[in-house]
XYZ file of N, CA and C in Angstrom:
612
model
N 200.423 82.768 -157.855
C 198.470 83.384 -158.323
C 197.799 81.633 -158.455
N 198.143 80.781 -158.667
C 197.120 79.596 -158.904
C 196.514 79.229 -157.412
N 197.838 79.785 -156.281
C 197.413 78.804 -155.315
C 196.728 79.429 -154.383
N 196.321 81.058 -154.503
C 195.172 82.180 -154.083
C 193.712 81.780 -154.841
N 193.791 81.573 -155.948
C 192.794 81.534 -156.847
C 191.799 80.079 -155.482
N 192.629 78.816 -155.544
C 192.093 78.078 -155.040
C 191.320 77.878 -153.706
N 192.240 78.315 -152.936
C 191.890 79.076 -151.501
C 190.383 79.859 -151.404
N 190.302 80.837 -152.034
C 189.436 81.426 -152.144
C 187.947 80.602 -152.535
N 187.802 79.889 -153.482
C 186.957 79.040 -154.150
C 186.564 77.892 -153.391
N 187.329 77.780 -152.325
C 186.785 76.780 -151.271
C 186.340 77.774 -150.056
N 186.879 78.658 -149.812
C 186.527 79.448 -148.974
C 184.840 79.655 -149.822
N 184.486 80.372 -150.686
C 182.883 81.001 -150.687
C 182.049 79.423 -150.805
N 182.638 78.131 -151.015
C 181.889 77.259 -151.207
C 181.453 76.841 -149.983
N 182.609 77.146 -148.656
C 181.614 76.951 -147.580
C 180.905 77.916 -147.086
N 181.020 79.090 -147.046
C 179.988 79.820 -146.700
C 178.269 79.322 -147.633
N 178.662 79.145 -148.496
C 177.411 78.844 -149.240
C 176.729 78.264 -148.463
N 177.754 76.859 -147.954
C 177.351 75.621 -147.434
C 176.371 75.927 -146.169
N 176.919 77.168 -145.265
C 176.866 77.530 -144.103
C 175.616 78.055 -144.186
N 175.571 79.083 -145.387
C 173.458 79.598 -146.007
C 172.764 78.712 -145.744
N 172.924 77.963 -146.436
C 172.079 76.908 -146.791
C 171.228 75.893 -145.442
N 172.870 76.031 -144.710
C 171.978 74.811 -143.871
C 171.031 76.231 -142.371
N 171.961 77.269 -142.422
C 170.884 78.183 -141.673
C 169.650 78.753 -142.407
N 169.291 78.194 -143.642
C 167.988 78.630 -144.436
C 167.150 77.677 -144.017
N 167.670 76.465 -143.931
C 167.167 75.057 -143.227
C 166.250 75.092 -141.899
N 167.314 75.815 -141.257
C 166.858 75.662 -139.479
C 165.948 76.851 -139.485
N 165.566 77.676 -139.819
C 165.000 79.159 -139.362
C 163.652 79.240 -140.457
N 163.203 77.979 -141.009
C 161.626 78.039 -142.042
C 160.608 78.222 -141.038
N 159.622 79.170 -141.390
C 158.870 79.381 -140.880
C 157.412 77.679 -140.476
N 156.749 77.656 -139.244
C 156.392 76.058 -139.398
C 155.524 76.054 -140.516
N 154.767 74.995 -140.765
C 153.522 74.520 -141.988
C 152.346 74.914 -141.232
N 151.287 75.249 -141.793
C 150.276 74.778 -141.122
C 149.717 74.079 -140.472
N 149.854 72.768 -140.624
C 149.395 71.826 -140.331
C 150.116 71.371 -138.382
N 150.893 72.589 -137.841
C 151.046 72.239 -136.493
C 150.120 74.159 -135.891
N 149.122 74.017 -136.761
C 147.733 74.592 -136.022
C 146.630 74.069 -135.315
N 146.075 74.505 -134.054
C 145.748 73.316 -133.651
C 144.355 73.325 -133.929
N 143.818 71.924 -134.293
C 142.133 71.347 -134.856
C 141.669 71.832 -134.205
N 140.113 72.072 -134.766
C 138.857 72.361 -134.037
C 138.194 70.797 -133.206
N 138.285 70.980 -132.605
C 137.507 69.210 -132.150
C 136.070 69.094 -132.677
N 135.830 67.681 -133.196
C 134.513 67.875 -133.631
C 133.899 66.780 -132.628
N 132.382 67.275 -132.581
C 131.331 66.480 -131.666
C 131.248 64.936 -131.722
N 131.384 64.499 -130.470
C 131.674 63.145 -131.110
C 130.142 62.319 -130.441
N 129.920 61.210 -130.731
C 128.573 60.399 -130.983
C 127.961 60.776 -129.210
N 128.801 60.146 -128.747
C 127.957 60.892 -127.141
C 128.146 61.946 -126.259
N 128.436 62.646 -126.904
C 128.280 64.021 -126.342
C 126.859 64.492 -126.164
N 126.556 65.037 -124.722
C 125.249 65.627 -124.669
C 124.289 66.634 -125.936
N 123.332 66.012 -126.332
C 122.699 67.015 -126.670
C 122.019 68.340 -126.071
N 121.808 69.590 -126.658
C 121.293 70.561 -126.262
C 119.773 70.482 -125.648
N 119.370 70.817 -124.457
C 117.986 70.145 -123.759
C 116.471 71.499 -124.639
N 116.088 71.251 -124.902
C 114.900 71.192 -125.345
C 114.109 72.931 -124.481
N 113.766 73.656 -125.641
C 113.728 75.148 -125.355
C 112.468 75.093 -124.026
N 112.539 75.850 -122.741
C 111.123 75.432 -122.098
C 109.643 75.674 -122.872
N 109.883 76.644 -123.549
C 108.656 76.979 -124.584
C 107.807 75.800 -125.265
N 109.436 74.699 -125.584
C 108.351 73.127 -126.420
C 108.428 72.243 -125.512
N 108.281 72.680 -124.400
C 108.010 71.358 -123.281
C 106.253 71.318 -122.968
N 105.404 70.772 -122.762
C 104.171 70.661 -123.153
C 103.448 70.838 -121.879
N 102.650 71.557 -121.143
C 101.701 72.072 -120.064
C 100.883 70.796 -120.162
N 101.049 70.271 -118.890
C 100.081 69.166 -118.058
C 98.364 70.045 -118.298
N 97.518 68.630 -119.157
C 95.888 69.559 -119.161
C 95.711 69.162 -117.510
N 95.227 70.377 -116.766
C 94.311 69.769 -115.490
C 92.909 69.088 -115.598
N 92.924 67.756 -114.728
C 91.806 67.236 -114.874
C 90.564 67.394 -113.933
N 89.870 67.041 -114.772
C 88.315 67.543 -113.770
C 87.679 66.084 -113.375
N 87.153 65.799 -112.315
C 86.502 64.522 -111.922
C 85.348 64.402 -112.852
N 85.222 63.299 -113.192
C 84.164 62.378 -114.141
C 83.262 62.752 -113.722
N 82.569 62.447 -112.246
C 81.320 62.903 -111.643
C 81.076 64.243 -111.249
N 79.879 64.674 -112.129
C 79.604 65.845 -111.416
C 79.401 66.163 -110.487
N 79.051 66.928 -109.278
C 78.772 67.430 -107.923
C 76.868 67.390 -108.665
N 76.143 67.104 -107.290
C 74.567 67.039 -107.357
C 74.144 68.237 -107.157
N 73.986 69.188 -108.392
C 73.117 70.457 -108.404
C 71.663 70.371 -108.964
N 71.277 69.229 -109.327
C 69.994 69.039 -109.429
C 69.720 67.647 -108.866
N 68.337 67.102 -109.692
C 68.223 65.727 -109.491
C 68.263 65.312 -108.294
N 68.006 66.326 -106.860
C 68.233 65.605 -105.522
C 66.577 65.495 -104.649
N 66.142 64.509 -104.318
C 64.743 64.574 -104.299
C 65.395 64.790 -102.319
N 64.217 65.673 -101.332
C 64.745 65.242 -99.972
C 63.745 64.340 -98.929
N 63.663 63.253 -98.295
C 62.973 62.351 -97.929
C 63.309 62.360 -96.499
N 62.056 62.344 -95.991
C 62.209 62.226 -93.984
C 62.371 60.855 -94.035
N 63.470 60.601 -92.817
C 64.202 59.616 -92.301
C 63.551 59.287 -91.053
N 64.486 58.821 -90.184
C 64.185 57.983 -88.639
C 64.484 59.270 -87.859
N 63.823 59.340 -87.013
C 64.158 60.247 -86.022
C 63.347 59.633 -84.567
N 63.844 60.445 -83.772
C 64.050 59.630 -82.406
C 63.848 60.733 -81.672
N 63.891 60.763 -79.737
C 63.664 61.958 -79.385
C 63.650 61.159 -77.743
N 64.710 62.282 -76.908
C 64.762 61.524 -75.177
C 65.006 62.838 -74.543
N 64.898 62.838 -73.422
C 65.169 63.588 -72.477
C 64.666 64.861 -73.149
N 63.600 65.515 -73.768
C 63.637 66.645 -74.487
C 64.757 67.112 -75.120
N 65.339 65.875 -76.112
C 66.124 66.242 -77.076
C 65.741 65.117 -78.390
N 65.395 66.162 -79.984
C 65.334 65.183 -80.868
C 66.087 65.351 -81.979
N 66.350 64.107 -82.917
C 66.748 63.813 -83.551
C 66.232 63.287 -84.856
N 66.018 63.796 -86.136
C 65.849 64.029 -87.390
C 66.535 63.264 -88.366
N 66.351 62.908 -89.488
C 67.060 62.269 -90.669
C 66.955 62.570 -91.833
N 67.843 63.208 -92.358
C 67.228 63.747 -94.057
C 67.721 62.815 -94.789
N 66.928 61.919 -95.824
C 67.515 61.759 -96.866
C 67.468 62.570 -98.272
N 68.770 62.186 -99.366
C 68.789 63.341 -100.343
C 69.058 62.235 -101.495
N 67.896 61.759 -101.949
C 68.217 60.637 -102.764
C 68.170 61.119 -104.698
N 69.114 60.550 -105.078
C 69.342 60.953 -106.303
C 68.244 60.303 -107.195
N 67.642 61.122 -108.079
C 66.337 60.987 -108.784
C 66.991 60.555 -110.876
N 68.409 61.305 -110.016
C 68.414 61.865 -112.051
C 69.116 60.221 -112.726
N 69.635 59.912 -113.308
C 69.960 58.807 -114.710
C 71.359 58.748 -114.584
N 71.905 59.738 -113.896
C 73.430 59.265 -114.130
C 74.203 59.596 -112.532
N 75.526 59.110 -112.240
C 75.987 59.362 -110.961
C 76.008 60.833 -110.547
N 76.206 61.531 -109.409
C 76.935 63.101 -109.468
C 77.391 62.665 -107.644
N 78.161 63.575 -107.085
C 78.961 63.842 -106.302
C 78.108 65.024 -104.926
N 77.612 64.110 -103.627
C 77.169 64.946 -102.709
C 78.438 65.165 -101.438
N 78.660 66.576 -100.554
C 79.328 66.737 -100.815
C 79.519 68.151 -99.404
N 78.988 68.110 -97.927
C 78.955 69.299 -97.033
C 77.728 69.195 -96.227
N 77.186 70.379 -96.012
C 76.124 70.200 -95.138
C 74.857 70.408 -95.938
N 73.896 69.884 -95.510
C 72.833 71.031 -96.375
C 72.225 72.218 -95.034
N 71.818 73.149 -95.463
C 71.039 74.311 -94.732
C 69.725 73.787 -94.522
N 69.622 74.114 -93.430
C 67.799 73.951 -93.156
C 67.721 74.793 -91.789
N 67.193 75.414 -91.995
C 65.939 76.868 -91.679
C 64.998 76.349 -91.236
N 64.389 76.883 -90.083
C 63.175 76.590 -89.053
C 62.128 77.647 -89.572
N 61.006 77.038 -90.149
C 60.280 78.692 -90.627
C 58.751 77.564 -90.312
N 57.825 78.945 -89.920
C 56.632 79.385 -89.351
C 55.737 79.497 -90.383
N 54.307 78.743 -90.449
C 53.453 78.832 -90.837
C 52.684 79.339 -92.148
N 53.265 80.896 -92.171
C 53.119 81.702 -93.056
C 54.544 81.849 -93.759
N 55.695 81.420 -93.412
C 56.766 81.187 -93.766
C 57.970 82.037 -93.819
N 57.749 82.468 -92.565
C 59.309 83.118 -92.240
C 59.721 82.255 -90.663
N 61.094 82.756 -91.213
C 62.404 82.081 -91.051
C 62.690 82.281 -89.668
N 62.739 81.344 -88.361
C 63.070 82.138 -87.450
C 64.041 81.195 -86.272
N 65.032 80.353 -87.249
C 65.868 79.896 -87.093
C 66.985 79.312 -88.205
N 68.075 79.289 -87.940
C 69.125 78.291 -89.231
C 69.697 77.449 -88.160
N 69.580 76.457 -89.000
C 70.703 75.134 -88.170
C 71.792 75.594 -88.378
N 73.051 75.088 -87.088
C 74.407 75.401 -86.987
C 74.937 74.341 -87.572
N 75.501 74.682 -88.483
C 76.329 73.604 -88.767
C 77.748 72.596 -87.677
N 77.374 71.822 -87.353
C 78.256 71.090 -86.390
C 78.628 69.575 -87.030
N 79.988 68.936 -86.891
C 80.295 67.739 -87.213
C 79.182 66.561 -86.823
N 79.173 66.675 -85.132
C 77.963 65.663 -84.766
C 77.230 65.899 -83.148
N 76.603 65.280 -82.752
C 75.716 65.756 -81.852
C 75.377 64.632 -81.001
N 74.381 65.028 -80.050
C 74.449 63.845 -78.782
C 73.772 62.502 -79.816
N 73.338 62.672 -80.313
C 72.418 61.431 -81.210
C 73.266 60.460 -82.505
N 74.661 61.732 -82.987
C 75.201 60.668 -83.766
C 75.910 62.454 -84.862
N 76.046 61.807 -86.077
C 76.702 62.570 -86.637
C 77.764 61.707 -87.691
N 78.858 63.041 -88.061
C 79.887 62.541 -89.047
C 81.069 62.458 -88.002
N 82.355 61.850 -88.671
C 83.583 61.892 -88.001
C 84.277 62.871 -88.838
N 83.433 63.510 -90.164
C 84.503 64.682 -90.464
C 83.582 64.575 -92.044
N 83.806 65.871 -92.921
C 83.130 65.937 -94.326
C 83.524 65.092 -95.844
N 83.209 64.698 -95.931
C 83.580 63.276 -97.010
C 82.681 63.872 -98.362
N 83.410 63.455 -99.413
C 82.439 63.139 -100.529
C 81.546 61.956 -100.791
N 80.290 61.957 -101.206
C 80.088 60.590 -101.214
C 79.488 60.879 -103.050
N 79.359 59.573 -103.822
C 78.980 59.446 -105.170
C 77.681 58.592 -105.021
N 76.724 59.865 -105.603
C 75.504 58.835 -105.508
C 75.530 58.487 -106.756
N 75.310 57.127 -107.225
C 74.706 56.407 -108.220
C 72.881 56.968 -108.454
N 72.452 56.882 -109.558
C 71.383 56.900 -110.067
C 70.754 56.000 -108.947
N 69.645 56.139 -107.990
C 68.466 56.422 -107.403
C 69.555 55.973 -105.433
N 70.725 55.863 -105.721
C 71.362 55.898 -104.289
C 70.586 57.137 -103.874
N 71.492 56.830 -102.415
C 70.813 58.491 -101.465
C 72.159 58.768 -100.121
N 72.176 59.608 -100.115
C 73.346 59.885 -98.717
C 71.916 60.608 -97.773
N 72.462 60.956 -96.382
C 71.683 61.095 -95.498
C 72.289 62.344 -94.774
N 71.719 63.264 -93.785
C 72.223 64.602 -92.797
C 71.156 64.514 -91.730
N 71.993 64.285 -90.618
C 71.251 64.282 -89.202
C 71.227 65.806 -88.503
N 69.590 66.164 -88.490
C 69.495 67.145 -87.312
C 68.572 67.098 -86.035
N 68.872 67.754 -85.682
C 69.344 67.404 -83.755
C 68.620 68.996 -82.816
N 68.355 68.943 -82.295
C 66.974 70.010 -81.810
C 66.691 70.109 -79.796
N 66.849 71.222 -79.275
C 66.374 70.603 -77.752
C 64.811 71.469 -77.785
N 64.075 70.780 -77.177
C 62.804 71.482 -77.044
C 62.669 72.182 -75.169
N 63.826 72.291 -74.432
C 63.890 72.849 -73.507
C 64.846 74.565 -73.481
N 63.744 74.889 -73.206
C 63.921 76.810 -73.087
C 65.442 76.974 -72.764
N 65.929 77.865 -73.209
C 67.324 78.159 -72.649
C 67.669 80.340 -72.800
N 68.080 80.648 -71.887
C 68.779 82.087 -71.936
C 67.236 82.698 -71.879
N 67.052 83.492 -72.968
C 65.764 84.617 -73.454
C 64.925 83.433 -73.877
N 64.741 82.836 -74.791
C 64.038 81.375 -75.004
C 62.809 81.179 -74.606
N 61.798 81.375 -74.493
C 61.114 80.633 -73.302
C 60.005 79.580 -73.984
N 60.285 79.683 -74.920
C 59.356 78.569 -76.008
C 60.037 78.461 -76.366
N 60.389 77.044 -77.262
C 61.331 76.216 -78.568
C 60.537 76.148 -78.997
N 59.028 76.204 -79.092
C 57.928 76.246 -80.307
C 58.160 75.118 -81.590
N 57.886 74.675 -82.358
C 57.349 73.639 -83.091
C 57.733 74.183 -84.575
N 58.573 74.155 -85.512
C 58.375 74.466 -87.079
C 58.867 73.491 -88.024
N 58.274 74.351 -89.089
C 58.483 73.627 -89.864
C 60.164 73.310 -90.878
N 60.425 72.505 -91.335
C 62.196 72.409 -92.352
C 61.999 73.196 -93.773
N 62.453 74.239 -94.432
C 63.419 74.319 -95.552
C 64.740 73.824 -95.438
N 65.095 72.962 -96.591
C 66.046 72.593 -96.802
C 66.344 72.794 -97.971
N 68.222 72.808 -97.588
C 68.455 72.967 -99.201
C 69.557 72.228 -99.160
N 69.965 71.178 -100.011
C 70.408 70.093 -100.373
C 72.310 70.714 -100.141
N 72.911 69.714 -99.929
C 74.958 70.716 -100.408
C 74.494 71.200 -101.797
N 75.522 71.863 -102.142
C 75.835 72.269 -103.483
C 74.484 72.958 -103.907
N 73.218 73.102 -103.441
C 72.254 73.458 -104.093
C 71.924 74.954 -104.200
N 70.857 75.815 -104.167
C 70.251 77.024 -103.762
C 69.162 76.700 -103.585
N 68.246 76.380 -103.729
C 67.053 75.969 -103.961
C 66.739 75.361 -102.995
N 65.474 75.761 -101.817
C 64.798 74.970 -101.011
C 64.162 74.500 -100.896
N 63.415 73.518 -100.664
C 62.555 72.295 -100.284
C 61.823 72.113 -99.041
N 60.632 72.259 -98.818
C 59.792 71.526 -97.731
C 60.238 70.348 -97.059
N 60.364 69.811 -95.954
C 60.721 68.129 -95.911
C 59.086 67.761 -95.064
N 58.192 68.074 -95.647
C 56.986 67.156 -95.808
C 56.328 67.794 -94.298
N 55.943 66.572 -93.294
C 55.399 67.328 -92.226
C 56.093 67.134 -91.578
N 57.588 66.936 -91.233
C 58.489 67.031 -90.084
C 58.967 68.391 -89.434
N 58.713 68.289 -88.057
C 58.540 69.493 -87.005
C 60.068 69.557 -86.495
N 60.355 70.398 -85.773
C 61.200 70.442 -85.741
C 61.428 71.807 -83.581
N 61.701 71.779 -82.729
C 62.072 72.815 -81.960
C 63.184 73.572 -82.374
N 63.290 75.038 -82.085
C 64.285 76.003 -82.773
C 65.659 75.881 -81.430
N 65.240 75.225 -80.280
C 66.596 75.609 -79.061
C 67.857 74.525 -79.557
N 68.835 75.067 -79.794
C 70.066 74.453 -79.904
C 69.334 73.623 -81.664
N 69.236 73.955 -82.435
C 69.014 73.529 -84.303
C 70.406 73.234 -84.375
N 70.681 72.438 -84.810
C 72.298 71.673 -86.091
C 72.066 71.128 -86.463
N 72.591 70.736 -87.447
C 72.743 69.757 -88.734
C 74.323 69.358 -89.246
N 74.288 68.264 -89.383
C 75.103 67.206 -89.494
C 75.689 67.204 -90.822
N 77.218 66.439 -90.993
C 77.882 66.814 -92.593
C 76.587 65.547 -93.533
N 76.463 65.804 -94.949
C 76.281 64.450 -95.504
C 76.949 62.546 -95.072
N 76.232 61.739 -94.625
C 76.912 60.155 -94.538
C 76.219 59.694 -95.949
N 77.407 58.960 -96.016
C 76.751 57.439 -96.834
C 75.498 57.003 -96.487
N 74.386 56.796 -96.969
C 73.465 55.281 -96.818
C 72.347 56.754 -96.028
N 71.508 56.092 -95.099
C 70.201 56.517 -95.232
C 69.925 56.830 -93.419
N 71.586 56.593 -92.719
C 71.012 56.457 -91.093
C 71.117 58.126 -90.983
N 71.956 58.604 -91.527
C 72.712 60.100 -91.532
C 73.428 60.422 -89.585
N 74.249 58.716 -89.690
C 74.974 58.778 -88.843
C 74.633 59.157 -87.216
N 72.743 58.587 -87.173
C 72.409 58.175 -86.039
C 72.885 57.258 -85.597
N 72.814 57.226 -84.272
C 73.385 56.331 -82.335
C 72.529 55.349 -82.734
């Protein structure tokens, strides 16, 4: 009887040891095995600003205004040859500040009673000269620009008499016409060219 009891004790001890080892091998993973959320490093790119936060550029306007007033019309040089006449209109800035002048003046031929008989056609240049393009000219106080008017006194087509008429001139960028003094021009092929710098009108 004594011998059987010892064997039983040894077997129980062996089974206990085996259960202990099994328990150790099947333990659940610790919380340290869960992947960590990566932190943002100092060199990571930052989020771009919202479009509403980007300032809108403010449009700029020229510092020198257009010559809309304070322009005096003066008679300039004139010439004639072979039935063709040319006449320079001078636009003088009589104001106290600079202004810009650009484009064509309006030139109307009128009778002594004030009736309009012809409008000068806008052309870059003609037989007597003119411009190579339309330029913006800054006139300091007291400075002048000019434009060339050309016409023919040779009758053409249905016109039997080109006549001789006074000029009513509207400077560029303005709406009020003024007389050009005693200047007279025929109505045949009447044309006016853009303003140019100086007082010569671009005449050859």
